[in-house]
PDB file of C-alpha atoms in Angstrom:
ATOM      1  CA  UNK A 224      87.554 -49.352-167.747  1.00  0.00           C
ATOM      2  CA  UNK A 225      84.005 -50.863-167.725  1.00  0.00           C
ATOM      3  CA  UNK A 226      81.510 -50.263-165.244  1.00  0.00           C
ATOM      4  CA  UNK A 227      81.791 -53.835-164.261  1.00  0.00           C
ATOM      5  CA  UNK A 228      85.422 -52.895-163.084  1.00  0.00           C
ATOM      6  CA  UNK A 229      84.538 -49.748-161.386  1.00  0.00           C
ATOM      7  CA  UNK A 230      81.843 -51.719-159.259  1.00  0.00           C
ATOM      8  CA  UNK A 231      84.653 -54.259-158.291  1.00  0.00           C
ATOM      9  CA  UNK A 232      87.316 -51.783-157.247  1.00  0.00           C
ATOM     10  CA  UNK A 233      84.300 -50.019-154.960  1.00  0.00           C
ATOM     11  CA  UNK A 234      84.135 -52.847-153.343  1.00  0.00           C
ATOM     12  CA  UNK A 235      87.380 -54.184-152.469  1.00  0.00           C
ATOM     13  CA  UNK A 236      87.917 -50.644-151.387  1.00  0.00           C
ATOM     14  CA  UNK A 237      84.784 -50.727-148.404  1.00  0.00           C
ATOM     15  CA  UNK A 238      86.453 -54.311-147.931  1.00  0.00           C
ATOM     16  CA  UNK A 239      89.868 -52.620-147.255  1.00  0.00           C
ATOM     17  CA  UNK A 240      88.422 -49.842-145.426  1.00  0.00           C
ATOM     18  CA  UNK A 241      86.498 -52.424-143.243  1.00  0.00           C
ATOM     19  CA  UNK A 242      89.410 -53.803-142.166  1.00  0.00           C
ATOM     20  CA  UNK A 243      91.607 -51.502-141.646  1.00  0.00           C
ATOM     21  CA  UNK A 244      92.070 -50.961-137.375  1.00  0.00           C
ATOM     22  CA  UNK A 245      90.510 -47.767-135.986  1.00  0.00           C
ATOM     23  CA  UNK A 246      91.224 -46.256-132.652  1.00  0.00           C
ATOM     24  CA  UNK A 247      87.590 -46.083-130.565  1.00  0.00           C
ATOM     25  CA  UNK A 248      87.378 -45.287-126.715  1.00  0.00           C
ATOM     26  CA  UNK A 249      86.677 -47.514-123.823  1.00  0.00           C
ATOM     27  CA  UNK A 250      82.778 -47.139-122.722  1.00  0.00           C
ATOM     28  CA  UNK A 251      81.476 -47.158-126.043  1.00  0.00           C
ATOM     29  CA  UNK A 252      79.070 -49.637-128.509  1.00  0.00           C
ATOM     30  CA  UNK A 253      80.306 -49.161-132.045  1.00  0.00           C
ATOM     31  CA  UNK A 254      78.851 -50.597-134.787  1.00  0.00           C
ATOM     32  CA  UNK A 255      81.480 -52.197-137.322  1.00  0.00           C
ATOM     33  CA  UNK A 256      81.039 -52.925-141.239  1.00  0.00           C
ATOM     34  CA  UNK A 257      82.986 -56.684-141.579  1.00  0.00           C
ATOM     35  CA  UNK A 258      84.270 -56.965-145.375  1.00  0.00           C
ATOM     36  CA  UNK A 259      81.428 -59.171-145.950  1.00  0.00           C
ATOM     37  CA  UNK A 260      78.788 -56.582-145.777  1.00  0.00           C
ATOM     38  CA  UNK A 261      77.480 -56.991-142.270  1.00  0.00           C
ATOM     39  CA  UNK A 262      76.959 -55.021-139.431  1.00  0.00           C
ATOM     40  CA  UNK A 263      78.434 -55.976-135.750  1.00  0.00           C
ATOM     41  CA  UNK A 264      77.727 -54.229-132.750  1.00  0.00           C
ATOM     42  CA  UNK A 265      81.032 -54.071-130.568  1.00  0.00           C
ATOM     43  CA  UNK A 266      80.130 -52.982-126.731  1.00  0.00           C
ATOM     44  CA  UNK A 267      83.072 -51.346-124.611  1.00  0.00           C
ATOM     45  CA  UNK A 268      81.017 -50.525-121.696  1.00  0.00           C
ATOM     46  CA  UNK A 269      81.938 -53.103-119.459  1.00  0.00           C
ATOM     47  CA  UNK A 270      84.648 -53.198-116.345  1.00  0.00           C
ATOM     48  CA  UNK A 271      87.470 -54.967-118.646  1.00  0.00           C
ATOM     49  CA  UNK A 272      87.489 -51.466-120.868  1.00  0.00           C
ATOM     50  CA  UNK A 273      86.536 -48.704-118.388  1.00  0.00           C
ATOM     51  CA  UNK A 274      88.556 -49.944-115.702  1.00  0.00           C
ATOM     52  CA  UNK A 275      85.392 -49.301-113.282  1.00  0.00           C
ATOM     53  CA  UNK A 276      82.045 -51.244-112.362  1.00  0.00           C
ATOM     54  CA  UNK A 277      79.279 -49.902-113.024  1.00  0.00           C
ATOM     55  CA  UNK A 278      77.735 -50.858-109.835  1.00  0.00           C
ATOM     56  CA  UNK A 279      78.293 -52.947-106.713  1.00  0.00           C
ATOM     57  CA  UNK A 280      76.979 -56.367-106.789  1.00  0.00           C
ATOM     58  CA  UNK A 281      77.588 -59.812-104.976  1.00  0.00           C
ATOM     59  CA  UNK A 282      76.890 -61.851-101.656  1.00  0.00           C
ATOM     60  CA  UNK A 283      78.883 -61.341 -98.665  1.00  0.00           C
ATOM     61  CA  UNK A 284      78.570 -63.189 -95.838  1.00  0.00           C
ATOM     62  CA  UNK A 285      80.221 -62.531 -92.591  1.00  0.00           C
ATOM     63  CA  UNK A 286      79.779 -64.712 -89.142  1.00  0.00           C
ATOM     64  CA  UNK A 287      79.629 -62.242 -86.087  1.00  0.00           C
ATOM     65  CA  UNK A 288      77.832 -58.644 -85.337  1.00  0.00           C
ATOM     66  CA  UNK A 289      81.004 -56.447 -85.376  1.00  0.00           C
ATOM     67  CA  UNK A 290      81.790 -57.869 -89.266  1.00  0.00           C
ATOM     68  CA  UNK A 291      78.454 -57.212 -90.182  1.00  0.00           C
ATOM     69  CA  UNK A 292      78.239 -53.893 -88.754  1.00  0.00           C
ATOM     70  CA  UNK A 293      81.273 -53.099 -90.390  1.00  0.00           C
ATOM     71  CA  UNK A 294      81.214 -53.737 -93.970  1.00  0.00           C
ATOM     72  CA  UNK A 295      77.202 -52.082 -93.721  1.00  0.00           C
ATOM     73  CA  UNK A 296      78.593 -49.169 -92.591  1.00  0.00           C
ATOM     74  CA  UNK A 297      80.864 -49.156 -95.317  1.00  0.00           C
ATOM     75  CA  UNK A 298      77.852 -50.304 -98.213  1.00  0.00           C
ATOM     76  CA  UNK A 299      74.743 -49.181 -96.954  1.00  0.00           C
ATOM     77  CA  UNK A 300      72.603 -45.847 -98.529  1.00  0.00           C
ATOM     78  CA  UNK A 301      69.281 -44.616 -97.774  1.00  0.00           C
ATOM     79  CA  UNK A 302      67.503 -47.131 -99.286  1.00  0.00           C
ATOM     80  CA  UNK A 303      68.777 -50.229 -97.766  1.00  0.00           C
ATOM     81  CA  UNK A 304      66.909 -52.619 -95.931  1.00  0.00           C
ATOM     82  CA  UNK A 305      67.935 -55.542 -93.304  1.00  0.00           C
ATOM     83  CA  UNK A 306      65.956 -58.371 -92.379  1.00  0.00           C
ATOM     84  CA  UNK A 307      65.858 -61.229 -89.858  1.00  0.00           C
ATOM     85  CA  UNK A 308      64.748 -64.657 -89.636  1.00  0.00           C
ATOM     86  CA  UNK A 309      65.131 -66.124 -86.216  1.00  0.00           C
ATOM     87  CA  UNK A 310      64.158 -70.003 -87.478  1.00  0.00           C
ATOM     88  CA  UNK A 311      67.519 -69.564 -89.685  1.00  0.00           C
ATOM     89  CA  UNK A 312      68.987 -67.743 -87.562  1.00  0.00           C
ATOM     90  CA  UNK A 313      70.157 -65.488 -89.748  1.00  0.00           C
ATOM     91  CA  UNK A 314      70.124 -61.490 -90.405  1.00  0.00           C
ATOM     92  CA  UNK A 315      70.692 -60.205 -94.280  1.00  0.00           C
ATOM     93  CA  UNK A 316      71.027 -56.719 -96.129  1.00  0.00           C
ATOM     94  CA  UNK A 317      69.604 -55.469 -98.783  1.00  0.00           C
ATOM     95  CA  UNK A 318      72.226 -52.780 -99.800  1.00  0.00           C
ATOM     96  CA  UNK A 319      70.982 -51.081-103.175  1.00  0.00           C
ATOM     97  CA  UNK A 320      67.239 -51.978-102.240  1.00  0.00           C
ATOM     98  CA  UNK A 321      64.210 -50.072-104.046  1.00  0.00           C
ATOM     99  CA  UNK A 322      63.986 -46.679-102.746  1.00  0.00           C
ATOM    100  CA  UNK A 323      60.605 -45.058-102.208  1.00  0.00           C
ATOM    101  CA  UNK A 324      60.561 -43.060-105.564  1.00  0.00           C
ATOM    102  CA  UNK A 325      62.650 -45.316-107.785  1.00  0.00           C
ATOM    103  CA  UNK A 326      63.844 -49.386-108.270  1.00  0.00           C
ATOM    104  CA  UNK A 327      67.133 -50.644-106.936  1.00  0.00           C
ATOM    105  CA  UNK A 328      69.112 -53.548-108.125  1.00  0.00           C
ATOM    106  CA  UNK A 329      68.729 -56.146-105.199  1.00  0.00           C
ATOM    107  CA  UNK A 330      71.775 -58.004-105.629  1.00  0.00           C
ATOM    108  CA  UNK A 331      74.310 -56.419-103.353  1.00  0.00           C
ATOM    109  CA  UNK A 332      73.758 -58.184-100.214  1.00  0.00           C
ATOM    110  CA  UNK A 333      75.230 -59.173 -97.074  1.00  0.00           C
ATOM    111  CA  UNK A 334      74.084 -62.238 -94.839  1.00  0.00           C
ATOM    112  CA  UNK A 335      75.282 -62.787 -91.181  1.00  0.00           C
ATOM    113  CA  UNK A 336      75.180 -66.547 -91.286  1.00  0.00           C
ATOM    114  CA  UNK A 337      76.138 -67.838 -87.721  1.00  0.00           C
ATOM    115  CA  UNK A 338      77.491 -70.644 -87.542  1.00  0.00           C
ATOM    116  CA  UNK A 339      77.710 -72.943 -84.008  1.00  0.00           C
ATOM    117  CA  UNK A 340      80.375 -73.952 -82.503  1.00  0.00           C
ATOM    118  CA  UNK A 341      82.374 -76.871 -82.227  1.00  0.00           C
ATOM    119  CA  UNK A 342      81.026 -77.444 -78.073  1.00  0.00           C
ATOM    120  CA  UNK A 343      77.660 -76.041 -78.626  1.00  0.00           C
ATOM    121  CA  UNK A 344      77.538 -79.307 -81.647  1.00  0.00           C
ATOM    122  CA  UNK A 345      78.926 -82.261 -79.321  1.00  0.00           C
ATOM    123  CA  UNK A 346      76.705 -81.374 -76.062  1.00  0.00           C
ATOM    124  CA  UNK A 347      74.078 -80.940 -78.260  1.00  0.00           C
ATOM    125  CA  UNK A 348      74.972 -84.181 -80.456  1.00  0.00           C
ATOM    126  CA  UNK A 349      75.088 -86.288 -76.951  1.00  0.00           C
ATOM    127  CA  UNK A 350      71.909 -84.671 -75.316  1.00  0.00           C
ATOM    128  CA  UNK A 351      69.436 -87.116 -74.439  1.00  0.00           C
ATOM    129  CA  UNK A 352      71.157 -90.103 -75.159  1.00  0.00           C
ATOM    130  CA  UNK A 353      72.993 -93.265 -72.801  1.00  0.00           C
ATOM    131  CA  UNK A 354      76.315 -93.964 -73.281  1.00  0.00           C
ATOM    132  CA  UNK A 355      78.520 -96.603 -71.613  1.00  0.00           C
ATOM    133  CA  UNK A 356      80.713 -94.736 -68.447  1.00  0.00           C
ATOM    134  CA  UNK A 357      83.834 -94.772 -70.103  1.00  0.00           C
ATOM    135  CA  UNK A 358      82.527 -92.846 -72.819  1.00  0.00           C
ATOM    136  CA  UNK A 359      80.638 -90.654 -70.675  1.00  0.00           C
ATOM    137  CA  UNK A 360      83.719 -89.587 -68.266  1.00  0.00           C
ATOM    138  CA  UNK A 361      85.373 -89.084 -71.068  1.00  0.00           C
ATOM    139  CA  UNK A 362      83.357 -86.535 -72.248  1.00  0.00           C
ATOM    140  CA  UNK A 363      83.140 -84.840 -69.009  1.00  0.00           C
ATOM    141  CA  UNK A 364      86.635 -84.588 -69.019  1.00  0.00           C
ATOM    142  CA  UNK A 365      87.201 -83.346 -72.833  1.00  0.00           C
ATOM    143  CA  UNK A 366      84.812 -80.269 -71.868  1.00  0.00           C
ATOM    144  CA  UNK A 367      85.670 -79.048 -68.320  1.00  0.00           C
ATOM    145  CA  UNK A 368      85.921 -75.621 -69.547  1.00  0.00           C
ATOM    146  CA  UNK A 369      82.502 -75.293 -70.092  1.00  0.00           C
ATOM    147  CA  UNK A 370      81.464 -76.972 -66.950  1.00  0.00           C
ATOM    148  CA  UNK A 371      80.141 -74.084 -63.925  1.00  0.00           C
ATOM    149  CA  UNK A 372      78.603 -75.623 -61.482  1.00  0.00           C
ATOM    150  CA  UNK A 373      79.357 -78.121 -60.081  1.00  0.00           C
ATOM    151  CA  UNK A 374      83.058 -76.543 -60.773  1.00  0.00           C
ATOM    152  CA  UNK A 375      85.674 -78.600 -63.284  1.00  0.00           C
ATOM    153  CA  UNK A 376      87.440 -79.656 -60.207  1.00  0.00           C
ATOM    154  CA  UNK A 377      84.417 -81.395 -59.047  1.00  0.00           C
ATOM    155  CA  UNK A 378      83.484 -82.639 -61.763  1.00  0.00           C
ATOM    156  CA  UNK A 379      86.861 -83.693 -62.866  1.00  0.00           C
ATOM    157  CA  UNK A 380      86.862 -85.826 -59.489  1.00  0.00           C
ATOM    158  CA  UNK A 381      82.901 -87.707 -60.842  1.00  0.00           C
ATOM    159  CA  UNK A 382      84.116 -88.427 -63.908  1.00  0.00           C
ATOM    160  CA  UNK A 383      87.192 -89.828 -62.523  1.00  0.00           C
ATOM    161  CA  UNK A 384      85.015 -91.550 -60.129  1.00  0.00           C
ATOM    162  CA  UNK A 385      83.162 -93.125 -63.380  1.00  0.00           C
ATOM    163  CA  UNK A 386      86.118 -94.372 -64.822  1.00  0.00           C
ATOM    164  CA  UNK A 387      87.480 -95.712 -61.552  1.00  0.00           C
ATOM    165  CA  UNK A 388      83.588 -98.087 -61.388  1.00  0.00           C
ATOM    166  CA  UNK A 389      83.802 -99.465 -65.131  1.00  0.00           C
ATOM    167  CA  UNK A 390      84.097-103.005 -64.059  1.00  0.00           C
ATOM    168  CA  UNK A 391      82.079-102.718 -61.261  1.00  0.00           C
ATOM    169  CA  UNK A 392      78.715-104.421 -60.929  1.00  0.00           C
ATOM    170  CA  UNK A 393      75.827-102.311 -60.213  1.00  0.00           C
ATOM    171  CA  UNK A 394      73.109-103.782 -57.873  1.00  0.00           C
ATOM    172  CA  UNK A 395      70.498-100.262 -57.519  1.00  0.00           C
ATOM    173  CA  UNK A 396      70.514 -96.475 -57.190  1.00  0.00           C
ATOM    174  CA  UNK A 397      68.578 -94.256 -54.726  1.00  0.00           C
ATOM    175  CA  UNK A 398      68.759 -90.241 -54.568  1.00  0.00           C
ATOM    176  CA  UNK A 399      70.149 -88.684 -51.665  1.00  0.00           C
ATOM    177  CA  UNK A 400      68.012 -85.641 -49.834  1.00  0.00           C
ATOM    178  CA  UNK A 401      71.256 -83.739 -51.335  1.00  0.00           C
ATOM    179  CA  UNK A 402      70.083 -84.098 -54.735  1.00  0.00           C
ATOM    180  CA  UNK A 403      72.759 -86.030 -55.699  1.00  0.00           C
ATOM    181  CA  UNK A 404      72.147 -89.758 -56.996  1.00  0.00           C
ATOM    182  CA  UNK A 405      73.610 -93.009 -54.990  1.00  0.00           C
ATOM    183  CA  UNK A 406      74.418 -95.704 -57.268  1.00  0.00           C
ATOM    184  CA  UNK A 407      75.123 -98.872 -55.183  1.00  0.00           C
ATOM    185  CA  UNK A 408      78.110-101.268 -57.183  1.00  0.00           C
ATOM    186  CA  UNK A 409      79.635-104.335 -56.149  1.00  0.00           C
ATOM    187  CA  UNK A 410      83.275-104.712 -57.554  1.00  0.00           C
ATOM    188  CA  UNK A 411      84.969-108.053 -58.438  1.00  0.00           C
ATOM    189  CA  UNK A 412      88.549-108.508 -56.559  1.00  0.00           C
ATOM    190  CA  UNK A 413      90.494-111.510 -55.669  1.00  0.00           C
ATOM    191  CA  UNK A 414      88.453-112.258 -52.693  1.00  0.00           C
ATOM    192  CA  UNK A 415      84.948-114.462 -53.215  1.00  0.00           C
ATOM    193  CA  UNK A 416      83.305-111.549 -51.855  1.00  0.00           C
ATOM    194  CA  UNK A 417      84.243-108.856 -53.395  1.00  0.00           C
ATOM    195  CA  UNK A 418      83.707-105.078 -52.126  1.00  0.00           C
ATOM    196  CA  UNK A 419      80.988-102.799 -51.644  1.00  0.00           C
ATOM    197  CA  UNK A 420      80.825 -99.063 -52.293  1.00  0.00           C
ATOM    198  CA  UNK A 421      78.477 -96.524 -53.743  1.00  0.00           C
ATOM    199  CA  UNK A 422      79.290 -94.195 -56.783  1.00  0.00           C
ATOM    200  CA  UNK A 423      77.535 -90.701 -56.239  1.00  0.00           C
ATOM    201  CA  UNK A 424      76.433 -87.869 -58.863  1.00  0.00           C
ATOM    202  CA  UNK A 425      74.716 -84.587 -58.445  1.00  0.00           C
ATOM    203  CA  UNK A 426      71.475 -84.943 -60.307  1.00  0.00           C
ATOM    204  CA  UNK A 427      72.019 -81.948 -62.269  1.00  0.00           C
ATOM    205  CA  UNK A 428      74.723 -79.748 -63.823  1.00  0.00           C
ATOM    206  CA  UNK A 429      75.263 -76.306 -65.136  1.00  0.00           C
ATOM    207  CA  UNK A 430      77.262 -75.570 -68.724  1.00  0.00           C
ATOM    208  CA  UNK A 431      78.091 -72.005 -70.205  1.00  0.00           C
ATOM    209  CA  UNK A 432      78.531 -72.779 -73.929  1.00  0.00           C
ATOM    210  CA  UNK A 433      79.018 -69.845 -76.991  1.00  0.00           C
ATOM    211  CA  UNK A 434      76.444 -71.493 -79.094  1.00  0.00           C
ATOM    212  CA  UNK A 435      77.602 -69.256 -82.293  1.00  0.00           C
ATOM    213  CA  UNK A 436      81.476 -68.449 -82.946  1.00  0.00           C
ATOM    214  CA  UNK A 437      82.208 -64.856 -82.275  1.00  0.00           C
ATOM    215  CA  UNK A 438      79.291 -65.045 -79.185  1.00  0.00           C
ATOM    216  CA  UNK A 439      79.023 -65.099 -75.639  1.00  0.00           C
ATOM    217  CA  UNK A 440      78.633 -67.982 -73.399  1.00  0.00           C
ATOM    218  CA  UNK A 441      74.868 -68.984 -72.594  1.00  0.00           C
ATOM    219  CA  UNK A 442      74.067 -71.092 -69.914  1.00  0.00           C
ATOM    220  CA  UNK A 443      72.155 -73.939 -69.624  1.00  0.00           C
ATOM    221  CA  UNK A 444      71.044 -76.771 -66.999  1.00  0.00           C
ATOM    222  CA  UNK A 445      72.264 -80.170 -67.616  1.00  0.00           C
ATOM    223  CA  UNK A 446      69.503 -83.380 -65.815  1.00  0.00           C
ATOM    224  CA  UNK A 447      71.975 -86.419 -65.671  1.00  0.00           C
ATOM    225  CA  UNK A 448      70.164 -89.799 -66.328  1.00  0.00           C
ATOM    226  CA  UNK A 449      70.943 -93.019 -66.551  1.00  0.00           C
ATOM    227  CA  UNK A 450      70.076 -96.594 -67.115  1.00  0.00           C
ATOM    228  CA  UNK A 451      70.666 -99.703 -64.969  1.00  0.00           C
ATOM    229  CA  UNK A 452      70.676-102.514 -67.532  1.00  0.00           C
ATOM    230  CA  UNK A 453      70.989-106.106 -65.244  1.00  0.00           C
ATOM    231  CA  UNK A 454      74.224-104.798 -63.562  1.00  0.00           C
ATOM    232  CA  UNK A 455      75.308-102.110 -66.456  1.00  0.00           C
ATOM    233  CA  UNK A 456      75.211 -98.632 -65.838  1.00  0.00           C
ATOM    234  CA  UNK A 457      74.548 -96.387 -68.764  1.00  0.00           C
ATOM    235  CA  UNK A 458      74.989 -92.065 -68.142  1.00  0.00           C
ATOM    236  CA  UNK A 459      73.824 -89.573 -70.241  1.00  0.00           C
ATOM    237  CA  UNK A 460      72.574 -85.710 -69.897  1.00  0.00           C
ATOM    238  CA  UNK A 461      69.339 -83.998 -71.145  1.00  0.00           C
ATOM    239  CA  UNK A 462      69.722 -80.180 -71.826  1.00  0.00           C
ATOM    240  CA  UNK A 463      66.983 -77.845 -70.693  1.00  0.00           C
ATOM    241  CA  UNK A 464      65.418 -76.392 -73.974  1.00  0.00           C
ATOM    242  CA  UNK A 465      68.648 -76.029 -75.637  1.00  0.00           C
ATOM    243  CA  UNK A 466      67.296 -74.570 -79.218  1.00  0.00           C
ATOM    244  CA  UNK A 467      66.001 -71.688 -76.628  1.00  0.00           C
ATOM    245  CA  UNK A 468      68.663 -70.758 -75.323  1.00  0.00           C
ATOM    246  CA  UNK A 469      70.514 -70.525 -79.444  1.00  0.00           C
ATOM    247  CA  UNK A 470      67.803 -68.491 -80.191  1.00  0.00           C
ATOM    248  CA  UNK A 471      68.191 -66.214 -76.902  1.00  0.00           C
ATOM    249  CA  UNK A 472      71.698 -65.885 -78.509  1.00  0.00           C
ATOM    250  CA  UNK A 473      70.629 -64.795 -81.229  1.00  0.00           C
ATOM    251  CA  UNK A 474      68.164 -61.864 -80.192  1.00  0.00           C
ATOM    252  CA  UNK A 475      71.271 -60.677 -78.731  1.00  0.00           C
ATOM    253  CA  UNK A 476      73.247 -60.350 -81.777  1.00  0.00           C
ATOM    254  CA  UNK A 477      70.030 -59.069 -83.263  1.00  0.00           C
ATOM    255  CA  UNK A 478      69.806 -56.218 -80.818  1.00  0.00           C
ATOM    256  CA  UNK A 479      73.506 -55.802 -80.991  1.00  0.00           C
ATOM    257  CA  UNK A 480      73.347 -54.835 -84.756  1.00  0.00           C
ATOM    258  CA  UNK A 481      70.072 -53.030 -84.081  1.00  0.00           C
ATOM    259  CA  UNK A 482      71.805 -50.815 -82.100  1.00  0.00           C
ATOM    260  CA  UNK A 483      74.987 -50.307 -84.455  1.00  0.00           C
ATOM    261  CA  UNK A 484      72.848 -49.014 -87.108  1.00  0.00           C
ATOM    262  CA  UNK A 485      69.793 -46.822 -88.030  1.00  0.00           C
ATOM    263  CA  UNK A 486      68.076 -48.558 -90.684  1.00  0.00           C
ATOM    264  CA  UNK A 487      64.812 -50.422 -89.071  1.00  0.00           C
ATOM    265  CA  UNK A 488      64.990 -54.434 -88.802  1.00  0.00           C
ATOM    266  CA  UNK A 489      62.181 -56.090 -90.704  1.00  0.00           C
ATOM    267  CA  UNK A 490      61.275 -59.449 -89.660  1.00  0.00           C
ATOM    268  CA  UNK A 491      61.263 -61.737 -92.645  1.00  0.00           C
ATOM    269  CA  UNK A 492      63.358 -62.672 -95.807  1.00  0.00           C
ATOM    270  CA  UNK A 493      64.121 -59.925 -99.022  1.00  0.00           C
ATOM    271  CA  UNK A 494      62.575 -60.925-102.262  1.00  0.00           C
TER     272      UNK A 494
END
C-alpha cells in the first residue's frame, strides 16, 4: 500500500468519524468537525434545549391599579424601579433594573396604560360644541346614568321637553333668577295663530363619569349653551376643565399603587 493510499483512507476515516451522531447534553456549545474539514460551533444553551429561560423578559401591560399591583408583587426584586408620567398618563416598571453595585437587563417591564372609557370619550367628544335638539335630547337620554344633579328623572323630563319643541319656532331666551334659562318658542298648529309657550333648562348640570376603566366616578360641572340661529335653537354643554379632572384620576391610581408597594415612584420615563 503506498503512502498515497494510507493518506486517503485517513481521511475518509475523520470524514466517517465526522459524521457519525454523538450524544452531547442540553446547555452546551460544542464545536463540530463537518467531513469537509471545518469547524461549526453548535450552541445548546437556549430555552428550546434546557427547558428553562435564562431570564425573564417582555412587556406587560395591564389597565387598572389592583393588576398592576399584582403581577409587581409577583416580579419585582430589590432593584426595581417604577416611574410615572402624568401627561401620558401612564405608570411603568422597571423589574430587573440596574442595582446599585451591578447592571440589570431593562427589558422586563410592566406599563399600566389606562385607557378611558367609552362615556368619559362621547361627553368629552360633544363638549363645547352645538348640536341640533334632537340630537342633543338624545344624548341626554343615552347617558342618564351618569347624570347627578339635576337627577335622571329631571333630566329625563328636559330632554323630553327638547324633543317635544323640535318644530317649534324660537322667538328669544331670557334667564330666570332660578338659574335656569327661558327659551320663548312659538309652535305651528292648525290655527293661523299658532301657540305660545316657553321651553326651560337649568343653566348648568352635574355628571359623575369613570374617566379610566377599572376607576371611580369623577365629577364634573356641565354649562349648557346654546345658539338661537333666526328661529333655530342649537344646545350643547361645555365641561369645566375636563383634562383636570382625568388627571385628578389619575393621582389617585398613582397613590393607590404607591401605597401597595415599597419601591419609591420616580417621576419620569426609564431609559
Amino acid at each position: 500500500m503506498t503512502n498515497t493510499d494510507t493518506s486517503v483512507q485517513a481521511v475518509a476515516a475523520l470524514a466517517q468519524q465526522a459524521l457519525n451522531p454523538k450524544e452531547v447534553e442540553p446547555g452546551g456549545i460544542y464545536l463540530v468537525a463537518t467531513a469537509n474539514g471545518n469547524i461549526e460551533r453548535v450552541d445548546l444553551t437556549g430555552p428550546e434545549y434546557t427547558g428553562t429561560l435564562a431570564r425573564k423578559t417582555g412587556l406587560t401591560v395591564v389597565r387598572d391599579a389592583a393588576s398592576f399591583l399584582t403581577y409587581y408583587g409577583k416580579h419585582k426584586d430589590d432593584a426595581s424601579e417604577v416611574y410615572s408620567d402624568v401627561e401620558r398618563l401612564s405608570i411603568t416598571a422597571v423589574l430587573d433594573a440596574h442595582a446599585a453595585d451591578e447592571p440589570g437587563f431593562g427589558d422586563h417591564r410592566l406599563t399600566l396604560a389606562l385607557r378611558r372609557t367609552k362615556a368619559w370619550q362621547e361627553w368629552c367628544e360633544l363638549d363645547g360644541k352645538l348640536v341640533d335638539q334632537d340630537r342633543f335630547a338624545n344624548f341626554l337620554e343615552d347617558h342618564l346614568p351618569n347624570l347627578v344633579d339635576p337627577d335622571a328623572a329631571t333630566m329625563l323630563e328636559i330632554a323630553q321637553s327638547i324633543k317635544a319643541t323640535t318644530k317649534a319656532q324660537f322667538q328669544s331666551s331670557s334667564r330666570l333668577q332660578s338659574g335656569e334659562r327661558k327659551f320663548v318658542f312659538t309652535e305651528d298648529t292648525t290655527t293661523s295663530a299658532g301657540s305660545r309657550g316657553d321651553l326651560a333648562i337649568p343653566e348648568t348640570f352635574k355628571i359623575a363619569v369613570p374617566p379610566f376603566e377599572g376607576a371611580d366616578a369623577y365629577s364634573m360641572t356641565a354649562r349648557f349653551k346654546y345658539r338661537l340661529n333666526g328661529s333655530v335653537l342649537t344646545l350643547g354643554f361645555k365641561l369645566e376643565q375636563p383634562e383636570e379632572r382625568a388627571k385628578a384620576a389619575f393621582t389617585d391610581v398613582l397613590t393607590a399603587i404607591s401605597e401597595g408597594i415599597d419601591t419609591p415612584i420616580l417621576n419620569g420615563t426609564p431609559a
